[in-house]
PDB file of C-alpha atoms and ligand atoms in Angstrom:
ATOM      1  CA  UNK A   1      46.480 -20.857 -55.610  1.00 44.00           C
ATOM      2  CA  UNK A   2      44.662 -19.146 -52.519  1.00 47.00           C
ATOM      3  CA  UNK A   3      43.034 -21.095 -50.442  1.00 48.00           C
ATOM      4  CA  UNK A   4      38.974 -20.707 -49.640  1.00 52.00           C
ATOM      5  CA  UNK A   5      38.658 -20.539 -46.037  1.00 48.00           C
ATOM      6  CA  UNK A   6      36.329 -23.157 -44.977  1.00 48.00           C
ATOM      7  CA  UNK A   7      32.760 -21.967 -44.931  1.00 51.00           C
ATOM      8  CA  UNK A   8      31.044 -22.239 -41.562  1.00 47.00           C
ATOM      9  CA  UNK A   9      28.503 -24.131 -41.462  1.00 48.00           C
ATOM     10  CA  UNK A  10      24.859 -22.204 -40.385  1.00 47.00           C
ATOM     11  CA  UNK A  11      23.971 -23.734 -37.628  1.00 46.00           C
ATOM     12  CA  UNK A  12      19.835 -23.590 -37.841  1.00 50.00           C
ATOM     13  CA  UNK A  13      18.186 -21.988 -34.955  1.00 45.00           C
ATOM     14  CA  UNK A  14      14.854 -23.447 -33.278  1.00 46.00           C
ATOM     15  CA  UNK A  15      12.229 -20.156 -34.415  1.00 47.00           C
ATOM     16  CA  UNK A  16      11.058 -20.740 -30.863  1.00 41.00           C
ATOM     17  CA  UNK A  17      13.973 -20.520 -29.295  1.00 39.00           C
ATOM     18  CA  UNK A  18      15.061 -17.372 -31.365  1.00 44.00           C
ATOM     19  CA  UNK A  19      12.046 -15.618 -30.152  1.00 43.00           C
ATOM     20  CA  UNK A  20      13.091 -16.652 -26.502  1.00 35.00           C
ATOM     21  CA  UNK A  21      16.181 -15.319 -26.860  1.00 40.00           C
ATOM     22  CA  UNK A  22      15.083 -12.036 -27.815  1.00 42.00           C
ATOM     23  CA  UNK A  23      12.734 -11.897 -25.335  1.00 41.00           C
ATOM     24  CA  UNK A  24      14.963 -12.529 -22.629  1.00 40.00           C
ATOM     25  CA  UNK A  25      17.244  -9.650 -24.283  1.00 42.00           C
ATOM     26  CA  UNK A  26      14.620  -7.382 -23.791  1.00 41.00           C
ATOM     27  CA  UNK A  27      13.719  -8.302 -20.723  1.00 47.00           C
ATOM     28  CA  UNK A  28      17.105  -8.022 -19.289  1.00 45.00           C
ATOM     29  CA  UNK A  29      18.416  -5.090 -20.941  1.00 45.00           C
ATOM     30  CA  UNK A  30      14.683  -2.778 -21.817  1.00 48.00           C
ATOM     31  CA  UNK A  31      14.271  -3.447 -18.161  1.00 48.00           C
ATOM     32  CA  UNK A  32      15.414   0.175 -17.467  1.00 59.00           C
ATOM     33  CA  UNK A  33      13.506   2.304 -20.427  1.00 72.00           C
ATOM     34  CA  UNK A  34      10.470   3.761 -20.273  1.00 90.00           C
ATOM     35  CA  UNK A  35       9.870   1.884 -17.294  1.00 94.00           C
ATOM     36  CA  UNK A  36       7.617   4.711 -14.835  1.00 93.00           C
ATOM     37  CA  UNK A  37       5.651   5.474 -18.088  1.00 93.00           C
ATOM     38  CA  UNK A  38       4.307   2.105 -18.779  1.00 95.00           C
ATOM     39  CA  UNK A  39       3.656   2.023 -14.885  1.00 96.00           C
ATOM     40  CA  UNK A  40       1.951   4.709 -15.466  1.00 95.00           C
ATOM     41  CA  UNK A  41      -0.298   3.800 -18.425  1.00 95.00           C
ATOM     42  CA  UNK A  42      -0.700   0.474 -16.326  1.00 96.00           C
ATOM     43  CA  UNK A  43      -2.096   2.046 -13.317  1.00 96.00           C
ATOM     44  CA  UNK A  44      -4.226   4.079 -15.338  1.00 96.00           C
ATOM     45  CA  UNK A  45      -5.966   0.925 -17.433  1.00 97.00           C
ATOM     46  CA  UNK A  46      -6.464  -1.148 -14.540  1.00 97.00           C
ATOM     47  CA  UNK A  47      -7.431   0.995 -12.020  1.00 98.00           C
ATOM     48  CA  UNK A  48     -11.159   0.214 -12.140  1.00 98.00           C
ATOM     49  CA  UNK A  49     -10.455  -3.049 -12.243  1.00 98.00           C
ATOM     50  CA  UNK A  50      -8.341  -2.789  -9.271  1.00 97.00           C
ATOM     51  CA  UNK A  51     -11.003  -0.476  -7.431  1.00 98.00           C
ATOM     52  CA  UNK A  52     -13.823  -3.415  -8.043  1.00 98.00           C
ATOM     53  CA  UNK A  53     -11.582  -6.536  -7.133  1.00 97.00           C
ATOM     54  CA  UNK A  54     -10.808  -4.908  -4.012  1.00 97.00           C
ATOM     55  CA  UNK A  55     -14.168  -2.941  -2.804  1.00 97.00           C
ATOM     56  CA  UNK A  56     -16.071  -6.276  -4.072  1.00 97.00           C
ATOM     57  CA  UNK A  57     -13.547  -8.436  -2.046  1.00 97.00           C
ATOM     58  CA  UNK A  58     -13.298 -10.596  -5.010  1.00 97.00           C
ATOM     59  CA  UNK A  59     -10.040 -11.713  -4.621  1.00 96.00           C
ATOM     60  CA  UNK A  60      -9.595 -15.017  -2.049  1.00 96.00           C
ATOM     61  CA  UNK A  61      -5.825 -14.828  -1.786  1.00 97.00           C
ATOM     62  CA  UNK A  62      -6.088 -10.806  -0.088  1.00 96.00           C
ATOM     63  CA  UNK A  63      -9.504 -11.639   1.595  1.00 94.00           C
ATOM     64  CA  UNK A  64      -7.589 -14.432   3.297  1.00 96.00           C
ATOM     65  CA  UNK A  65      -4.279 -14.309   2.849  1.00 97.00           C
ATOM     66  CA  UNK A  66      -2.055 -10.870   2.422  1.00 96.00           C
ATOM     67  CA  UNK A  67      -4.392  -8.543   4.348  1.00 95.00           C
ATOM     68  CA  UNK A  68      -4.189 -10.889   7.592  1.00 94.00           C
ATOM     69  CA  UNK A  69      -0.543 -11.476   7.161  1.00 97.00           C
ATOM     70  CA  UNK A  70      -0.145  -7.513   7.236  1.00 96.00           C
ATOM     71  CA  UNK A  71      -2.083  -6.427  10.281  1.00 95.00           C
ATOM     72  CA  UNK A  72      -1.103  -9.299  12.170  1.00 94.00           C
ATOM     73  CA  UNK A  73       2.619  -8.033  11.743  1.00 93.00           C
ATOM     74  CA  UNK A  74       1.189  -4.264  12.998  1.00 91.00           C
ATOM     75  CA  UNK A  75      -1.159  -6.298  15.952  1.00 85.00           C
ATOM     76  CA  UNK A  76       0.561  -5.949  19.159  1.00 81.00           C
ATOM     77  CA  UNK A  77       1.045  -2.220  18.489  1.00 82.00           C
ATOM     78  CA  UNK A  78      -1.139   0.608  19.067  1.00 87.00           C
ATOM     79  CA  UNK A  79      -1.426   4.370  17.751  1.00 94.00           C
ATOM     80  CA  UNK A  80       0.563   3.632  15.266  1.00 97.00           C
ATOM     81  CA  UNK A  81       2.012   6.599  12.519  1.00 98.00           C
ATOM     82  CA  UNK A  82       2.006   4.696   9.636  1.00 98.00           C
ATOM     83  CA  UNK A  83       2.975   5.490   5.930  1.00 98.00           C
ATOM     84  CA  UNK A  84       1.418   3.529   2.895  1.00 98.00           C
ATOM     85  CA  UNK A  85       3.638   3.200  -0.079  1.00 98.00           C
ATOM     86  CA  UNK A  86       1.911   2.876  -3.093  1.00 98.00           C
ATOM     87  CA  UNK A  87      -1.866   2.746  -1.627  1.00 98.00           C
ATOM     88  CA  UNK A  88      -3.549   2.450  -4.372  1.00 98.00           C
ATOM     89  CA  UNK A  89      -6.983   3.171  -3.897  1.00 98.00           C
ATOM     90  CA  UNK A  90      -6.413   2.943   0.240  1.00 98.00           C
ATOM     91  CA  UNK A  91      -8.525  -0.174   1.450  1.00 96.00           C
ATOM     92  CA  UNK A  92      -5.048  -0.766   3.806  1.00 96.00           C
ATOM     93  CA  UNK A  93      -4.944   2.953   4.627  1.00 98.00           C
ATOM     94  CA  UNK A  94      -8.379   2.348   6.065  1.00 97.00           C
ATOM     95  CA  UNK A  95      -8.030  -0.906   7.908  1.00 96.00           C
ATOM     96  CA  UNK A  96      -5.695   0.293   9.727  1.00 97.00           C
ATOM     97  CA  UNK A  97      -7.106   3.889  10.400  1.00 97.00           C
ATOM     98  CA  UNK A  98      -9.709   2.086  11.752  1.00 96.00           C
ATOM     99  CA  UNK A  99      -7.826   0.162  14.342  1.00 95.00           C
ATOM    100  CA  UNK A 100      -6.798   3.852  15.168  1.00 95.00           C
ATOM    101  CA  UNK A 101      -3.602   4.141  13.974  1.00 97.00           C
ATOM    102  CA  UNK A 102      -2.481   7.731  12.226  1.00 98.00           C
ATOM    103  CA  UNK A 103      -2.211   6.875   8.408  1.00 98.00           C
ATOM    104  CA  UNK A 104      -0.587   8.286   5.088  1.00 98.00           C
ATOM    105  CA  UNK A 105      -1.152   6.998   1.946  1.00 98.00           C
ATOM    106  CA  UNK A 106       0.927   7.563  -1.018  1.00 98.00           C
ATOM    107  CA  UNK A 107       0.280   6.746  -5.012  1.00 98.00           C
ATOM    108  CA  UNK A 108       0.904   7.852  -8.416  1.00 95.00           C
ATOM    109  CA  UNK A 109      -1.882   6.842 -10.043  1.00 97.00           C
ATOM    110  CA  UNK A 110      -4.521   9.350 -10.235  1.00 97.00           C
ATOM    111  CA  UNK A 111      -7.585   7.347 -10.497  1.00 97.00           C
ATOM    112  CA  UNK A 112      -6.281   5.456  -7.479  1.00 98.00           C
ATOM    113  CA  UNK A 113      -5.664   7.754  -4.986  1.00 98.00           C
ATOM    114  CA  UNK A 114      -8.846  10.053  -6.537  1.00 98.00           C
ATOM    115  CA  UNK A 115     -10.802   7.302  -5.441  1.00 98.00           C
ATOM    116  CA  UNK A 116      -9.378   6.802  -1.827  1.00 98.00           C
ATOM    117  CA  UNK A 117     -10.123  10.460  -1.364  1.00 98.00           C
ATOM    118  CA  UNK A 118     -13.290  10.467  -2.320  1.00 98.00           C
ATOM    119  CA  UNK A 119     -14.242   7.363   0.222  1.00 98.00           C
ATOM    120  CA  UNK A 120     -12.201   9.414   2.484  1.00 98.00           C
ATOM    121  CA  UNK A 121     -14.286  12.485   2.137  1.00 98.00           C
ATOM    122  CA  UNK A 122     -17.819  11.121   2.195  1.00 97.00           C
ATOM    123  CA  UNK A 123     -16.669   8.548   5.335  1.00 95.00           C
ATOM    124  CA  UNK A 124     -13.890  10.376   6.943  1.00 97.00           C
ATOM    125  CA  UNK A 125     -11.088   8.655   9.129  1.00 98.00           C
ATOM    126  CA  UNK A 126      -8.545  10.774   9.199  1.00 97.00           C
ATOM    127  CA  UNK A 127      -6.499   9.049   6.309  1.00 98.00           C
ATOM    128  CA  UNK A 128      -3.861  11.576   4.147  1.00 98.00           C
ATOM    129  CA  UNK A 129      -3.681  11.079   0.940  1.00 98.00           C
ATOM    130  CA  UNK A 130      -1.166  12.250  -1.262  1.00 98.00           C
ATOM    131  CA  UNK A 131      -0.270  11.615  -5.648  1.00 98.00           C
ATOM    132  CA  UNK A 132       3.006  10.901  -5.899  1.00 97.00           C
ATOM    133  CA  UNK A 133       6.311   9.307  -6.012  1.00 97.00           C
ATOM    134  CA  UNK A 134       6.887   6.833  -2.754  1.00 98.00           C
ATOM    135  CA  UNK A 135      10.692   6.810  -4.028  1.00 98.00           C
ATOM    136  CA  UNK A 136      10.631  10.982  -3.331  1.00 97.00           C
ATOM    137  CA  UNK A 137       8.333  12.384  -0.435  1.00 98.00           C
ATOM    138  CA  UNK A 138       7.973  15.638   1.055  1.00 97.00           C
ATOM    139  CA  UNK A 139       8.079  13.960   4.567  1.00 98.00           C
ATOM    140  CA  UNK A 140      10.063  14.909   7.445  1.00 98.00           C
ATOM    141  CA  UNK A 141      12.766  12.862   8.478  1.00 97.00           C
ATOM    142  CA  UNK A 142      12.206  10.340  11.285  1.00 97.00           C
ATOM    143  CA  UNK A 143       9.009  10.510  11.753  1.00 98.00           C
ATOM    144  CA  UNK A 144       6.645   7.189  11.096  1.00 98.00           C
ATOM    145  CA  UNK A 145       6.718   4.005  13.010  1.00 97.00           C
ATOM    146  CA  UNK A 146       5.978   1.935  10.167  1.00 98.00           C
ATOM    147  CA  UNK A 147       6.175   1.847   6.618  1.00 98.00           C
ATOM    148  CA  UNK A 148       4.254  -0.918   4.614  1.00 98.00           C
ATOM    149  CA  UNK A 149       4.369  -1.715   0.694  1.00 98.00           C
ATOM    150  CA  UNK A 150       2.212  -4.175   0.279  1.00 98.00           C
ATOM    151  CA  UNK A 151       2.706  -5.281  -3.847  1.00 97.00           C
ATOM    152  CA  UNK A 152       4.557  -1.880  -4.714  1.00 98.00           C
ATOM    153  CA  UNK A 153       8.608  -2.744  -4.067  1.00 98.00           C
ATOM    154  CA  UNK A 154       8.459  -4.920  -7.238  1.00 97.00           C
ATOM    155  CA  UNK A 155       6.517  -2.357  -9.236  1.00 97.00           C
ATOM    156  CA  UNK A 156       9.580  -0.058  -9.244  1.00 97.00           C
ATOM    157  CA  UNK A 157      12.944  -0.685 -11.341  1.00 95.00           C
ATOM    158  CA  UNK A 158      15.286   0.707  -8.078  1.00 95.00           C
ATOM    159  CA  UNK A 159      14.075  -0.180  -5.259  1.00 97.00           C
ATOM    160  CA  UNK A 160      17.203   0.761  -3.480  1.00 97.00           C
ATOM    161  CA  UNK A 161      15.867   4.504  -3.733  1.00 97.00           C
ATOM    162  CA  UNK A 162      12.556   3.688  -2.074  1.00 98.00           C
ATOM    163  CA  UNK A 163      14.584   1.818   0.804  1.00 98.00           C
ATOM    164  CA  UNK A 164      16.778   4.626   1.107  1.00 97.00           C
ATOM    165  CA  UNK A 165      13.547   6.652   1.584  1.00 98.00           C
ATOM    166  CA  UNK A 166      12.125   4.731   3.569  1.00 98.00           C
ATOM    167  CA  UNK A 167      15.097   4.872   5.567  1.00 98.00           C
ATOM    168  CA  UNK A 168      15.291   8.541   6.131  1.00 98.00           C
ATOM    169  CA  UNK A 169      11.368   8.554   7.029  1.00 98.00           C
ATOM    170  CA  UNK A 170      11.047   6.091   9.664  1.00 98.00           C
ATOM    171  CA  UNK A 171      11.926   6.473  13.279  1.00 97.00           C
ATOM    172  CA  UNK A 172      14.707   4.959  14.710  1.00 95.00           C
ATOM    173  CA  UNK A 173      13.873   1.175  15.523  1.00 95.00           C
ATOM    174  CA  UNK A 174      11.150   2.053  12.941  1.00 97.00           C
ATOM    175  CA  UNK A 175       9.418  -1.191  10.922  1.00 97.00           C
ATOM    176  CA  UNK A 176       9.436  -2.029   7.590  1.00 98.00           C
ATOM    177  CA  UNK A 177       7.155  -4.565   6.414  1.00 98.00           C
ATOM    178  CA  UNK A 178       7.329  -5.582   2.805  1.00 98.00           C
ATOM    179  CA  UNK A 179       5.001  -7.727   1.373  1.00 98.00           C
ATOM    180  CA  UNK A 180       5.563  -9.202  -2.260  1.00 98.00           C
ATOM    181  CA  UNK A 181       5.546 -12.138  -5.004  1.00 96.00           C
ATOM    182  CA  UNK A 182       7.506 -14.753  -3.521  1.00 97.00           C
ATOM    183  CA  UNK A 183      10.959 -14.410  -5.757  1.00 95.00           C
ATOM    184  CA  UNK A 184      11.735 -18.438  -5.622  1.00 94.00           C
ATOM    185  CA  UNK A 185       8.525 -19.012  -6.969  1.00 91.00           C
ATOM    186  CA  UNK A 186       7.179 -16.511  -9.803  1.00 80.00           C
ATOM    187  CA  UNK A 187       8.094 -18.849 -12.177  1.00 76.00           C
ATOM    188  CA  UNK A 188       6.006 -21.700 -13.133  1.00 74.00           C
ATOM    189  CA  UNK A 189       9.132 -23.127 -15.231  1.00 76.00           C
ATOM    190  CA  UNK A 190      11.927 -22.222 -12.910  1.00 73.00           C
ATOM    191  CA  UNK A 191      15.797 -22.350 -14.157  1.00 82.00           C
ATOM    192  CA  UNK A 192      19.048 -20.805 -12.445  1.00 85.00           C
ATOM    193  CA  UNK A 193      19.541 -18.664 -15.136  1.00 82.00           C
ATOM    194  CA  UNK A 194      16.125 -17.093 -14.944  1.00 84.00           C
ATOM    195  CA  UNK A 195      16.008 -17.184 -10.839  1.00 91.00           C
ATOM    196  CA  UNK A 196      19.508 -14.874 -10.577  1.00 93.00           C
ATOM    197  CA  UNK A 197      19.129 -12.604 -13.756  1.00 91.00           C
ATOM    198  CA  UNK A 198      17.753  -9.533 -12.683  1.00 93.00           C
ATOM    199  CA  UNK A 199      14.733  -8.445 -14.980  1.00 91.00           C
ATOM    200  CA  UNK A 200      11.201  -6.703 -15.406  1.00 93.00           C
ATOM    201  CA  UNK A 201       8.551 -10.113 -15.945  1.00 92.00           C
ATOM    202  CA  UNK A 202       5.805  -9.419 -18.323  1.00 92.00           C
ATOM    203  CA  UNK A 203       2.125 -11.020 -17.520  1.00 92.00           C
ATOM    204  CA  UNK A 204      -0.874 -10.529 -20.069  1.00 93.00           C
ATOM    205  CA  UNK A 205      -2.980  -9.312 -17.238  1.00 94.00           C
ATOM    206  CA  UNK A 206      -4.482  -9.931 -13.878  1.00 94.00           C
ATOM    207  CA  UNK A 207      -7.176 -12.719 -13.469  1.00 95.00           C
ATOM    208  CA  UNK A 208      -9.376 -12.508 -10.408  1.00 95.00           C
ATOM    209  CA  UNK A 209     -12.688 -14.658  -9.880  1.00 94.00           C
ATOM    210  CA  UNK A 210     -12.400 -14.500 -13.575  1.00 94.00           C
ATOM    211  CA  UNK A 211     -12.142 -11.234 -13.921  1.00 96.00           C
ATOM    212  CA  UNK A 212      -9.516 -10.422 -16.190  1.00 96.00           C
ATOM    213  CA  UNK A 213      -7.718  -7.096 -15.825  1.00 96.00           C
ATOM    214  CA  UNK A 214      -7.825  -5.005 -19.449  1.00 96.00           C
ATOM    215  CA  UNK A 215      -4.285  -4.163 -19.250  1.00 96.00           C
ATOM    216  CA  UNK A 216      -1.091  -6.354 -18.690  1.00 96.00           C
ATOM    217  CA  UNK A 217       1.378  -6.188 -15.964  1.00 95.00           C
ATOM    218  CA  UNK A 218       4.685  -6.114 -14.944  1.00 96.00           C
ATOM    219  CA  UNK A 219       7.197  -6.473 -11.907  1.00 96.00           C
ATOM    220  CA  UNK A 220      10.365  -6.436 -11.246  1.00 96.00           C
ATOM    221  CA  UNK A 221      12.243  -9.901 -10.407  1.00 95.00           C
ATOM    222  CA  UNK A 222      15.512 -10.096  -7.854  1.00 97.00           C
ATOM    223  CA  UNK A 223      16.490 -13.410  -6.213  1.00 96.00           C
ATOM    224  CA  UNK A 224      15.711 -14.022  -2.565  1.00 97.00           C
ATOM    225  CA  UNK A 225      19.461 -13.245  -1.734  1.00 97.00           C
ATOM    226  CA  UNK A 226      19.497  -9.990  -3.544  1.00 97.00           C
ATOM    227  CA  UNK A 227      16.200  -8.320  -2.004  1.00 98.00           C
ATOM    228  CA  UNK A 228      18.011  -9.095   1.049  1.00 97.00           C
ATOM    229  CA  UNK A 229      21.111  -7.729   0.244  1.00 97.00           C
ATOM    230  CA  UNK A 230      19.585  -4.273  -0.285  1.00 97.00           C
ATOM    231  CA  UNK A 231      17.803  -4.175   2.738  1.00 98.00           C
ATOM    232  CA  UNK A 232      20.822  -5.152   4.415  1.00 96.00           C
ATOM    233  CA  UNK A 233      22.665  -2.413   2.192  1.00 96.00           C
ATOM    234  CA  UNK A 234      20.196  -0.208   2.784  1.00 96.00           C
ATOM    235  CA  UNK A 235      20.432   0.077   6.532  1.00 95.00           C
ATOM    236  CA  UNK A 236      18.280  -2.517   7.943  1.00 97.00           C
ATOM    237  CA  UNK A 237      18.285  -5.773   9.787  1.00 97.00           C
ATOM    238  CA  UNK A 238      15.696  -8.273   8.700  1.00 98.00           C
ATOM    239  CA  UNK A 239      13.626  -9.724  11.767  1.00 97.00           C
ATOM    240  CA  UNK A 240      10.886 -11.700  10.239  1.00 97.00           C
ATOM    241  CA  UNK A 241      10.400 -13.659   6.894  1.00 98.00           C
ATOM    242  CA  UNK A 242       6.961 -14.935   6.877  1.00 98.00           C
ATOM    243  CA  UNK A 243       5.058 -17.057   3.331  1.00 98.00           C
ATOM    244  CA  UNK A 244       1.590 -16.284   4.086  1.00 98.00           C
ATOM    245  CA  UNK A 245      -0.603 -18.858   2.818  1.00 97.00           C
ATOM    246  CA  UNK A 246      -3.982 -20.277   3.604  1.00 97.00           C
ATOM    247  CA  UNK A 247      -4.746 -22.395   6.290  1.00 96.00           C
ATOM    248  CA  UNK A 248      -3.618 -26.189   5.940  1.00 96.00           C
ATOM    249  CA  UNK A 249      -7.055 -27.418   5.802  1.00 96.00           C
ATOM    250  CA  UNK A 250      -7.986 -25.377   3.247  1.00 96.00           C
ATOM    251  CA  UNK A 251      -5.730 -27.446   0.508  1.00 96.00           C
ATOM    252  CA  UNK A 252      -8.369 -30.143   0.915  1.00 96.00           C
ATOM    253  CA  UNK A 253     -10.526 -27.836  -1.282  1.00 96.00           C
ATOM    254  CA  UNK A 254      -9.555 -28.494  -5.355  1.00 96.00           C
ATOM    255  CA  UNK A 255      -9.776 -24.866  -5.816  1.00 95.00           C
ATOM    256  CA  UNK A 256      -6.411 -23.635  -3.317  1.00 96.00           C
ATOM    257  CA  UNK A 257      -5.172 -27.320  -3.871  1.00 95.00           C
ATOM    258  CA  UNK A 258      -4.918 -25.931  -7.818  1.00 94.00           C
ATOM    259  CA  UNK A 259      -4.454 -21.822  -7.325  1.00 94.00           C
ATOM    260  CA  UNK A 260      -1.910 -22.103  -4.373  1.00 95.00           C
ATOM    261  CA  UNK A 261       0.328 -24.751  -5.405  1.00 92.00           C
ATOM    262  CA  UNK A 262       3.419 -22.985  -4.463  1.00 93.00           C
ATOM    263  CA  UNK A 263       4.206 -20.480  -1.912  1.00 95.00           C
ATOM    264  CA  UNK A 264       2.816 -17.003  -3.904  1.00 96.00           C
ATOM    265  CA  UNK A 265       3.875 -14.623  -1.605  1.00 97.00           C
ATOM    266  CA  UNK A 266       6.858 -13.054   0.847  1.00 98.00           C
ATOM    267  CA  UNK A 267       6.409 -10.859   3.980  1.00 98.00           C
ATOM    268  CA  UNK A 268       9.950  -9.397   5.354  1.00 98.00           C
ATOM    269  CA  UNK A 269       9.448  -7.327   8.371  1.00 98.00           C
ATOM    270  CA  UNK A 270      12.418  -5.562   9.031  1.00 98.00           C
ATOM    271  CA  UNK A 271      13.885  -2.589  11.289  1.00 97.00           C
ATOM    272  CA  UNK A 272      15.737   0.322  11.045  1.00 97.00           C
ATOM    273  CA  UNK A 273      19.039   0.284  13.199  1.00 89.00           C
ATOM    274  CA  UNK A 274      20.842   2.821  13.235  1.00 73.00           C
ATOM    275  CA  UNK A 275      24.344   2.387  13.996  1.00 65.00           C
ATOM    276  CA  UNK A 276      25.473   3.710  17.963  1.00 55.00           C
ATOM    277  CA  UNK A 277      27.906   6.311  18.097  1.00 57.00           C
ATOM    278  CA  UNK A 278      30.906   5.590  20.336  1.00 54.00           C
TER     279      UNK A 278
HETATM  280  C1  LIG B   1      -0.140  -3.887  -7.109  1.00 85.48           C
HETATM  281  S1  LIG B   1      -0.763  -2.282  -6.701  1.00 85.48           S
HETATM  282  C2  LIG B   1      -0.884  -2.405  -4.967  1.00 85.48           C
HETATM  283  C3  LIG B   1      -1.741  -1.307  -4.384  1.00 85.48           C
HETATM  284  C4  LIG B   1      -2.040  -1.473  -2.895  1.00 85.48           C
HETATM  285  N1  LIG B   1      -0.864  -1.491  -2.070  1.00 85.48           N
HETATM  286  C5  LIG B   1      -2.836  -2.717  -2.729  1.00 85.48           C
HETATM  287  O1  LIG B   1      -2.267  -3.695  -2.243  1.00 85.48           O
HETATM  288  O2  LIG B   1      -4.011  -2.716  -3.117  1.00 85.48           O
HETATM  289  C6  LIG B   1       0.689  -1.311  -6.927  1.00 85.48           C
HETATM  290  C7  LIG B   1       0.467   0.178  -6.651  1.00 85.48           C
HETATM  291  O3  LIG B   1       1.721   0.831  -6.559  1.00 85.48           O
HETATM  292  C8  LIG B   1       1.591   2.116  -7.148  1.00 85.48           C
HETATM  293  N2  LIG B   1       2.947   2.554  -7.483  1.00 85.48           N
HETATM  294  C9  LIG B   1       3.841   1.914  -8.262  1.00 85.48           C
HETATM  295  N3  LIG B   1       5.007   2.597  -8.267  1.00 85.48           N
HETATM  296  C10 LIG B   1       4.828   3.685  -7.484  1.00 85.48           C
HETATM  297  C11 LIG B   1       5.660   4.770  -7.084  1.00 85.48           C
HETATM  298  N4  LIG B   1       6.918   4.851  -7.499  1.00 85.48           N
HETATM  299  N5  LIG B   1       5.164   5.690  -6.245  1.00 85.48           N
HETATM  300  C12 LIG B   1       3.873   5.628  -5.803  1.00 85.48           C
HETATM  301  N6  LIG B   1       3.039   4.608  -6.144  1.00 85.48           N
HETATM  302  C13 LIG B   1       3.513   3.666  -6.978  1.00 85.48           C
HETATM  303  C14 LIG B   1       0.671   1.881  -8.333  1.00 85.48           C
HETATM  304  O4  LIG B   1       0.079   3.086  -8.767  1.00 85.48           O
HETATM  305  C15 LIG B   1      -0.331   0.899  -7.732  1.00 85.48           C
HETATM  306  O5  LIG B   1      -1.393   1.553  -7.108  1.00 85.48           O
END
């Protein structure tokens, strides 16, 4: 008589973690596809919303936070050349034209940079704009002082090619200054698993003084280590991590004791070295 092989037993799986599970597939392995198109559609959606939140000065955490913690990394130098990655609609670009540096913003999104030139035209400052790809420019080698991406390294799925731009524009000794989510901390349920894996993190949509933003959003997520890495790989040496945040006194307030409850944001400043020839 042949023998049945033992039936295995179905194991039954938890509907919620099922859906996890393919979510985190997804996330790890879509992370690639279709990923400038979305950006693009993104862009395009929220860019009014992005245009009011800023020109309002709606949002505390810029007003206070990021935009000091930028220009105080550019304050001891003056005349600056400085290129804008991703500029969106240029309210950096023009900061810092008006401290009299020589400025040149880049972004894909039409409505963005459509509305930094028009500012631009009826107030002008001497700002450049240009529509397109910060990964890919047109600009000579060697030739700005600075490069900033304030938000935009995340917003791309390799940001080794905009470092190895980046590279190739800046001057020798040239600065980088990256400012982004804080890596360690985009994750209000942390776990090792989701820290190290490499993947594109999917939010419903921006919320700003209660404005919410009609589209959703997405960024890339690298650990700490790996951002680092790349840099390092990419022909730089880090000289300054900074966590911007508000002033201490300000967490006596319930509204940053609730909004900031973790560090929200990373600035890495670093330089291009180039190695000496013997
Ligand atoms: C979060 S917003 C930040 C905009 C601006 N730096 C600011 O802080 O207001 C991200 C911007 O990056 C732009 N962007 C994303 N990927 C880009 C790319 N590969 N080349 C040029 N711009 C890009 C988007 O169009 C968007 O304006």
């Amino acid at each position: 008589m042949m023998k049945r092989k033992p039936q295995r037993q179905k194991t039954k799986v938890n509907p919620k973690r099922k859906n996890w599970r393919r979510q985190f597939r997804s996330l790890v392995t879509g992370k690639q596809k279709n990923w400038n198109k979305e950006k693009g559609r993104e862009w395009g959606e929220n860019a009014d919303f992005w245009i009011k939140i800023i020109r309002e000065k709606l949002d505390p955490f810029r007003e206070i936070i990021t935009n000091q913690a930028i220009l105080e990394s550019l304050k001891r130098e003056k005349n600056l050349k400085i290129f804008d990655a991703g500029c969106g609609e240029g309210y950096l670009c023009r900061k810092l034209a008006k401290k009299g540096h020589r400025v040149f913003g880049i972004d894909f999104s039409k409505k963005l940079i459509e509305a930094a030139r028009n500012l631009e035209r009826k107030k002008p400052i001497g700002i450049k704009y240009f529509r397109g790809d910060f990964r890919k420019t047109n600009f000579p080698s060697s030739c700005f002082d600075v490069i900033l991406s304030h938000q935009t390294i995340n917003e791309i799925k390799n940001p080794e090619k905009a470092l190895k731009e980046f590279f190739r524009v800046l001057k020798r000794k040239g600065k980088l200054v990256c400012l982004f989510l804080h890596p360690c901390f985009d994750s209000k349920k942390p776990n090792s698993l989701n820290y190290f894996q490499e993947k594109k993190i999917q939010k419903g949509y921006y919320l700003v003084s209660g404005i919410k933003s009609p589209w959703p959003y997405f960024y890339l997520h690298l650990s700490l280590s790996k951002w680092t890495e790349l840099l390092i790989k990419s022909g730089f040496s880090i000289s300054n991590i900074k966590e911007p945040h508000p002033p201490l006194k300000f967490f006596q307030k319930k509204w940053w004791k609730e909004n900031f409850n973790r560090p929200r944001f990373i600035l890495i400043e670093a330089e291009k070295t180039v190695p000496k020839k013997d």
